[in-house]
Tab-separated table of C-alpha atoms in Angstrom:
chain	number	residue	atom	x	y	z
A	300	MET	CA	16.094	11.737	24.582
A	301	LEU	CA	16.071	8.171	26.068
A	302	CYS	CA	18.212	6.697	28.776
A	303	LEU	CA	18.283	3.225	30.236
A	304	LYS	CA	20.180	2.884	33.556
A	305	ASP	CA	21.266	-0.533	34.657
A	306	ILE	CA	17.960	-2.205	33.800
A	307	VAL	CA	17.227	-5.778	34.862
A	308	VAL	CA	14.332	-7.801	33.472
A	309	HIS	CA	13.180	-11.243	34.578
A	310	TYR	CA	10.837	-13.642	32.856
A	311	GLY	CA	9.863	-15.750	35.880
A	312	LYS	CA	13.250	-16.775	37.377
A	313	VAL	CA	15.160	-16.177	34.134
A	314	GLU	CA	17.186	-13.009	34.105
A	315	ALA	CA	16.805	-11.689	30.580
A	316	LEU	CA	18.618	-8.402	31.098
A	317	LYS	CA	21.374	-8.128	33.588
A	318	GLY	CA	22.029	-4.404	34.108
A	319	VAL	CA	21.813	-2.857	30.668
A	320	SER	CA	22.639	0.797	30.289
A	321	ILE	CA	21.990	2.607	26.951
A	322	ASP	CA	21.847	6.217	25.918
A	323	VAL	CA	19.872	7.224	22.845
A	324	GLU	CA	20.570	10.595	21.385
A	325	ASP	CA	17.884	12.829	20.024
A	326	GLY	CA	17.392	12.627	16.161
A	327	ARG	CA	19.936	9.768	15.753
A	328	VAL	CA	19.792	6.068	14.905
A	329	THR	CA	20.921	3.787	17.711
A	330	THR	CA	21.121	0.021	17.063
A	331	LEU	CA	21.210	-3.127	19.162
A	332	ILE	CA	22.854	-6.088	17.590
A	333	GLY	CA	23.323	-9.601	19.040
A	334	ALA	CA	22.404	-13.277	18.734
A	335	ASN	CA	18.900	-14.659	19.191
A	336	GLY	CA	17.966	-14.621	22.904
A	337	ALA	CA	20.546	-11.880	23.753
A	338	GLY	CA	17.880	-9.565	25.134
A	339	LYS	CA	17.463	-7.111	22.155
A	340	SER	CA	13.682	-7.327	21.906
A	341	THR	CA	13.365	-7.208	25.671
A	342	VAL	CA	15.065	-3.888	25.731
A	343	LEU	CA	12.443	-2.483	23.385
A	344	LYS	CA	9.580	-4.028	25.393
A	345	ALA	CA	10.900	-2.577	28.499
A	346	VAL	CA	11.009	0.982	26.956
A	347	SER	CA	7.511	0.659	25.611
A	348	GLY	CA	6.111	-0.844	28.855
A	349	MET	CA	5.326	-4.251	27.443
A	350	VAL	CA	7.438	-5.877	30.139
A	351	ARG	CA	8.226	-4.452	33.626
A	352	ILE	CA	11.890	-4.079	34.800
A	353	THR	CA	12.898	-5.654	38.025
A	354	LYS	CA	15.578	-3.118	38.687
A	355	GLY	CA	17.038	0.151	37.199
A	356	GLU	CA	15.449	3.231	35.529
A	357	ILE	CA	14.208	4.294	32.101
A	358	TRP	CA	13.986	8.007	31.370
A	359	SER	CA	12.598	9.979	28.331
A	360	ASP	CA	13.019	13.728	28.095
A	361	GLY	CA	13.636	14.095	31.845
A	362	ARG	CA	10.575	11.860	32.774
A	363	ARG	CA	10.932	8.430	34.313
A	364	ILE	CA	8.746	6.119	32.361
A	365	ASP	CA	9.347	2.563	33.567
A	366	THR	CA	6.479	2.852	36.015
A	367	MET	CA	4.051	4.218	33.396
A	368	PRO	CA	1.308	2.285	31.605
A	369	VAL	CA	1.689	1.543	27.952
A	370	GLU	CA	-0.833	4.103	26.740
A	371	LYS	CA	0.855	6.937	28.593
A	372	ILE	CA	4.132	6.015	27.084
A	373	VAL	CA	2.550	6.037	23.606
A	374	ARG	CA	1.186	9.549	24.428
A	375	LEU	CA	4.744	10.668	25.203
A	376	GLY	CA	5.656	9.926	21.632
A	377	ILE	CA	7.275	6.524	21.778
A	378	ALA	CA	6.070	4.134	18.942
A	379	HIS	CA	6.998	0.392	19.020
A	380	VAL	CA	7.002	-1.422	15.740
A	381	PRO	CA	7.202	-5.127	17.086
A	382	GLU	CA	8.696	-8.159	15.423
A	383	GLY	CA	6.141	-9.912	13.380
A	384	LYS	CA	4.242	-6.682	12.621
A	385	ARG	CA	1.330	-7.618	14.858
A	386	LEU	CA	-1.293	-6.271	12.459
A	387	PHE	CA	-5.019	-6.821	12.510
A	388	LEU	CA	-5.007	-9.148	9.482
A	389	GLY	CA	-8.769	-9.238	9.111
A	390	LEU	CA	-8.990	-5.450	8.888
A	391	THR	CA	-8.217	-3.261	5.848
A	392	VAL	CA	-5.125	-1.252	5.422
A	393	MET	CA	-6.959	1.902	6.315
A	394	GLN	CA	-8.400	0.457	9.451
A	395	ASN	CA	-4.869	-0.710	10.473
A	396	LEU	CA	-3.319	2.638	9.848
A	397	MET	CA	-6.130	4.540	11.712
A	398	SER	CA	-5.700	2.211	14.690
A	399	GLY	CA	-2.314	3.883	15.148
A	400	ALA	CA	-4.090	7.187	15.881
A	401	PHE	CA	-6.654	5.861	18.359
A	402	LEU	CA	-5.337	8.188	21.115
A	403	ARG	CA	-5.392	11.210	18.949
A	404	LYS	CA	-8.146	13.814	18.610
A	405	ASP	CA	-6.698	16.190	16.055
A	406	LYS	CA	-8.492	15.165	12.832
A	407	SER	CA	-6.613	17.522	10.541
A	408	GLY	CA	-3.258	16.328	11.952
A	409	ILE	CA	-4.227	12.734	11.399
A	410	GLN	CA	-5.116	13.466	7.761
A	411	ASP	CA	-1.707	15.136	7.246
A	412	ASP	CA	0.057	12.126	8.798
A	413	LEU	CA	-1.902	9.849	6.489
A	414	ARG	CA	-0.897	11.769	3.530
A	415	ARG	CA	2.715	11.591	4.685
A	416	THR	CA	2.360	7.741	5.160
A	417	PHE	CA	1.240	7.384	1.636
A	418	GLU	CA	4.098	9.575	0.433
A	419	TYR	CA	6.470	7.181	2.075
A	420	PHE	CA	4.616	4.053	0.937
A	421	PRO	CA	2.457	4.758	-2.157
A	422	ILE	CA	1.514	1.098	-2.454
A	423	LEU	CA	-0.437	1.339	0.758
A	424	GLU	CA	-2.663	4.049	-0.780
A	425	LYS	CA	-3.350	1.600	-3.645
A	426	ARG	CA	-4.104	-1.189	-1.149
A	427	ARG	CA	-6.090	0.927	1.237
A	428	ASN	CA	-9.203	-1.137	1.038
A	429	GLN	CA	-7.484	-4.550	0.991
A	430	LYS	CA	-7.384	-6.608	4.142
A	431	ALA	CA	-3.870	-6.583	5.782
A	432	GLY	CA	-3.738	-10.412	5.585
A	433	SER	CA	-3.687	-10.219	1.809
A	434	LEU	CA	-0.552	-8.074	1.668
A	435	SER	CA	2.949	-9.439	1.001
A	436	GLY	CA	5.379	-9.574	3.852
A	437	GLY	CA	7.043	-6.464	2.753
A	438	GLU	CA	3.803	-4.555	2.351
A	439	GLN	CA	2.829	-5.692	5.827
A	440	GLN	CA	6.016	-4.190	7.156
A	441	MET	CA	5.264	-0.872	5.402
A	442	LEU	CA	1.881	-0.973	7.112
A	443	ALA	CA	3.415	-1.562	10.408
A	444	PHE	CA	5.667	1.492	9.838
A	445	GLY	CA	2.686	3.563	8.689
A	446	ARG	CA	0.575	2.599	11.740
A	447	ALA	CA	3.367	3.810	13.999
A	448	LEU	CA	3.671	7.111	11.951
A	449	LEU	CA	-0.099	7.685	12.621
A	450	SER	CA	0.631	7.904	16.403
A	451	ARG	CA	2.820	10.942	15.682
A	452	PRO	CA	5.842	9.648	17.570
A	453	ARG	CA	9.122	11.253	18.377
A	454	VAL	CA	10.820	7.935	18.970
A	455	PHE	CA	10.575	4.749	16.830
A	456	LEU	CA	11.408	1.389	18.354
A	457	PHE	CA	11.941	-1.061	15.438
A	458	ASP	CA	12.263	-4.754	16.109
A	459	GLU	CA	13.647	-6.827	13.353
A	460	PRO	CA	12.125	-4.805	10.433
A	461	SER	CA	14.011	-6.752	7.748
A	462	LEU	CA	13.154	-10.223	9.081
A	463	GLY	CA	11.941	-12.530	6.260
A	464	LEU	CA	11.945	-9.923	3.516
A	465	SER	CA	13.426	-10.081	0.086
A	466	PRO	CA	16.669	-8.099	-0.560
A	467	LYS	CA	14.771	-5.562	-2.614
A	468	MET	CA	12.286	-5.026	0.152
A	469	VAL	CA	14.984	-4.860	2.738
A	470	GLU	CA	16.495	-1.923	0.869
A	471	ILE	CA	13.136	-0.087	0.756
A	472	ILE	CA	12.642	-0.552	4.517
A	473	ALA	CA	16.324	0.592	5.077
A	474	GLU	CA	15.737	3.710	3.000
A	475	SER	CA	12.611	4.439	4.927
A	476	ILE	CA	14.528	4.312	8.120
A	477	ARG	CA	17.207	6.673	6.713
A	478	GLN	CA	14.515	9.110	5.701
A	479	LEU	CA	12.890	9.028	9.014
A	480	SER	CA	16.238	9.814	10.536
A	481	LEU	CA	16.819	12.656	8.223
A	482	GLU	CA	13.453	14.192	9.223
A	483	GLY	CA	14.655	14.280	12.840
A	484	TYR	CA	13.123	11.220	14.326
A	485	THR	CA	14.946	9.372	17.032
A	486	ILE	CA	15.198	5.654	16.167
A	487	VAL	CA	16.192	2.589	18.145
A	488	LEU	CA	16.761	-0.305	15.802
A	489	VAL	CA	16.919	-3.901	16.835
A	490	GLU	CA	18.243	-5.979	13.866
A	491	GLN	CA	19.844	-9.461	13.391
A	492	ASN	CA	21.227	-8.191	10.035
A	493	ALA	CA	24.168	-6.687	11.710
A	494	SER	CA	25.703	-5.235	8.519
A	495	LEU	CA	22.466	-3.396	7.737
A	496	ALA	CA	22.114	-2.206	11.312
A	497	LEU	CA	25.608	-0.869	11.639
A	498	SER	CA	25.362	0.940	8.188
A	499	LEU	CA	22.297	2.727	9.390
A	500	ALA	CA	23.330	3.510	12.992
A	501	GLU	CA	25.375	6.382	14.402
A	502	ARG	CA	25.567	4.566	17.744
A	503	ALA	CA	25.562	0.794	18.346
A	504	TYR	CA	25.394	-1.570	21.235
A	505	VAL	CA	26.269	-5.209	21.282
A	506	LEU	CA	24.099	-7.368	23.487
A	507	GLU	CA	25.315	-10.749	24.614
A	508	THR	CA	23.305	-12.916	27.181
A	509	GLY	CA	21.633	-9.787	28.704
A	510	ARG	CA	24.711	-7.556	28.946
A	511	VAL	CA	26.366	-4.922	26.884
A	512	PRO	CA	30.032	-5.854	26.500
A	513	LEU	CA	30.729	-3.532	23.609
A	514	GLU	CA	29.530	-0.197	22.245
A	515	GLY	CA	30.632	2.472	19.895
A	516	ASN	CA	29.678	4.251	16.743
A	517	GLY	CA	28.470	2.212	13.788
A	518	SER	CA	31.596	2.482	11.666
A	519	GLU	CA	33.796	1.595	14.624
A	520	LEU	CA	32.001	-1.608	15.279
A	521	GLN	CA	32.113	-2.450	11.634
A	522	THR	CA	35.835	-2.841	11.898
A	523	ASN	CA	35.862	-4.379	15.395
A	524	GLU	CA	37.358	-7.888	15.102
A	525	HIS	CA	34.909	-9.562	17.642
A	526	VAL	CA	31.882	-8.032	15.730
A	527	LYS	CA	33.394	-9.059	12.330
A	528	ARG	CA	33.799	-12.645	13.460
A	529	ALA	CA	30.597	-13.099	15.533
A	530	TYR	CA	28.054	-10.992	13.631
A	531	LEU	CA	29.332	-10.040	10.157
A	532	GLY	CA	30.641	-13.387	9.100
A	533	LEU	CA	34.100	-12.121	8.331
């Protein structure tokens, strides 16, 4: 589904990624864990075209995408839910949701996906006419998820979805990711809550200063001594 081959990314003279290779399987949850500044968010931005790679290749379903503009990557079915939600806070919930469908023309399909979004997050239907800026942090995260759903993606790129949320809201978000996976979506999850990330993921990569020193399935890494010490607080 998605393959990153030895990608290198620079921010000016700073080398943020130093030859990262990641394989994301179709219909599975793949997670990236690591400390702040390790390069996790940069990986997602490289996939979605928000930053350009200096070297390497990114492929999706047999197509090389690292040279494509952002809108074409979106059309291929890759939805990026960035850290901090990046909502239009002065617009209503409905307006934010519909902004996710701005490249689509299939009106009946959009309405079907809107209904599905409200099934996932009933509170958004109740808040549909409220401005996004008036929502709680958890409700804003739901709205960011819903906006991505309206683009009808095949792949979700989630960047720190649990950041700043209450434990109850974290579990709601985690359950939403589980449900998306059960429905066959491919998910790449960047998450500082390593315990949560590894419990959700079938494949996991550890990023440290722009490199991948360790990879494995989620349960394997939960018992890895380095991961336990560095990321699980054990």
